[in-house]
C-alpha angles and dihedrals in degrees: 000000000000090000092055091047092051091048091051092048090048092052090045091051092049092049090049090047092051091048091049093050091046090050090050091051093048090045091054092048091050093044091051091045089235095171092053088051091052091052092048090048090054090047091049094052093046095047094042096053101033102032113022098029103071102161113028121098119234090253093053090046092052091054095043094108092177090065092046089049092052091049090047090052089048093053093047090048091050090051090050090047091051091053096049091045093054089047092059094038095046097114093046092047090055087068102032099038107022095160093051093048090047090056091045091052089076086076123057115239092240089065090053088054091049089051090048092053092045093050091046092052092046092050094048092043093055090043090053090053090052096050143308091253091055089048091053090047092055094040088060090044094052093045092055091044088059095039091051091054093042101044120344096063089071097050120096116256091345088078094057096042093047094048093051092043091052090050091054096038095094091050090051088052091054091047090054092044092056093034091231106161104150123146090248094055093046092050091047089051090051090048092053092044091054094047092048090048090052090049092052094048093047088050088053089052090058092050096038099125094042092049090052092049092052097043101258108147103211133170093255091051095046102038097029126233101289095051091044090055089052091050092051093046089050090052091048091052090052088049089054090051090052090050091052090048090053092050096044105035111028101052091237112173145170122032093347091058089053089047096054092042091051088046090067090062092043090054091049090051090050091050089051091051092047091054085064103072096204121124090236092058091051090050091051091047092052094051095042090055092046091049091049091055089054091047088054091057091050091046090052090050094050092043091051093048090049092050093047094052 
């Protein structure tokens, strides 16, 4: 009888241990924003090969280890940035994202910091092996990742502009690396900057009261809801103007032409939703814009494949 009881307790302990380790692993992935990093990696590869890289063949691109190294450093830096951001936003996330913080609680915060330091060192070490310029590029990137989480995320307007700029920083690096400065690429960068800026401001609208309680000075808290809606609508109208400029003046074609044309209707839908001041409409607006960014990556991939065939 005692033997059966001990066997049962042993199995129960093992199952709990496996669950705990799995929860720790999931908590680390969520804390490091692993899934965001995966999406950005995919976007970087698609944009690098089909937008910035105008001359290289696919074979040459595959064996361009310098590019792969830069993208690897970018991913590691994004993971490190996600960890340090959640470290500074921990109290706020307990209110805004209770499920995520519950999963992350399986790992002590000191281990997140150890992981942050390790990822930072790995990224800078690989960057140093690539070149001193690449090292300097990622040193600046990592500094502003930390400085945003430590200080800039609480400063009005600077927080939104810095967040969006840090998101686009790796793409800017690739643009400089391939020296791709055409009107089309610049307009597409402006288009993406504006959409990401709208996403960040709408997200702040949904966390308005929590941000205020924890000392984050955001556009919705400073300018109030009505004025914030006007700001976002104004940004969406500018985004529509950029889309029309891309369609009419850059000779863009294929799936990307359909994407920017469809984007006009998406922006109109978002403006309509924003005119309704309910929380649900803001939530729909946020996710529509996020989804449209993802659609843009797929459209770029399909357009690139079509042009290469």
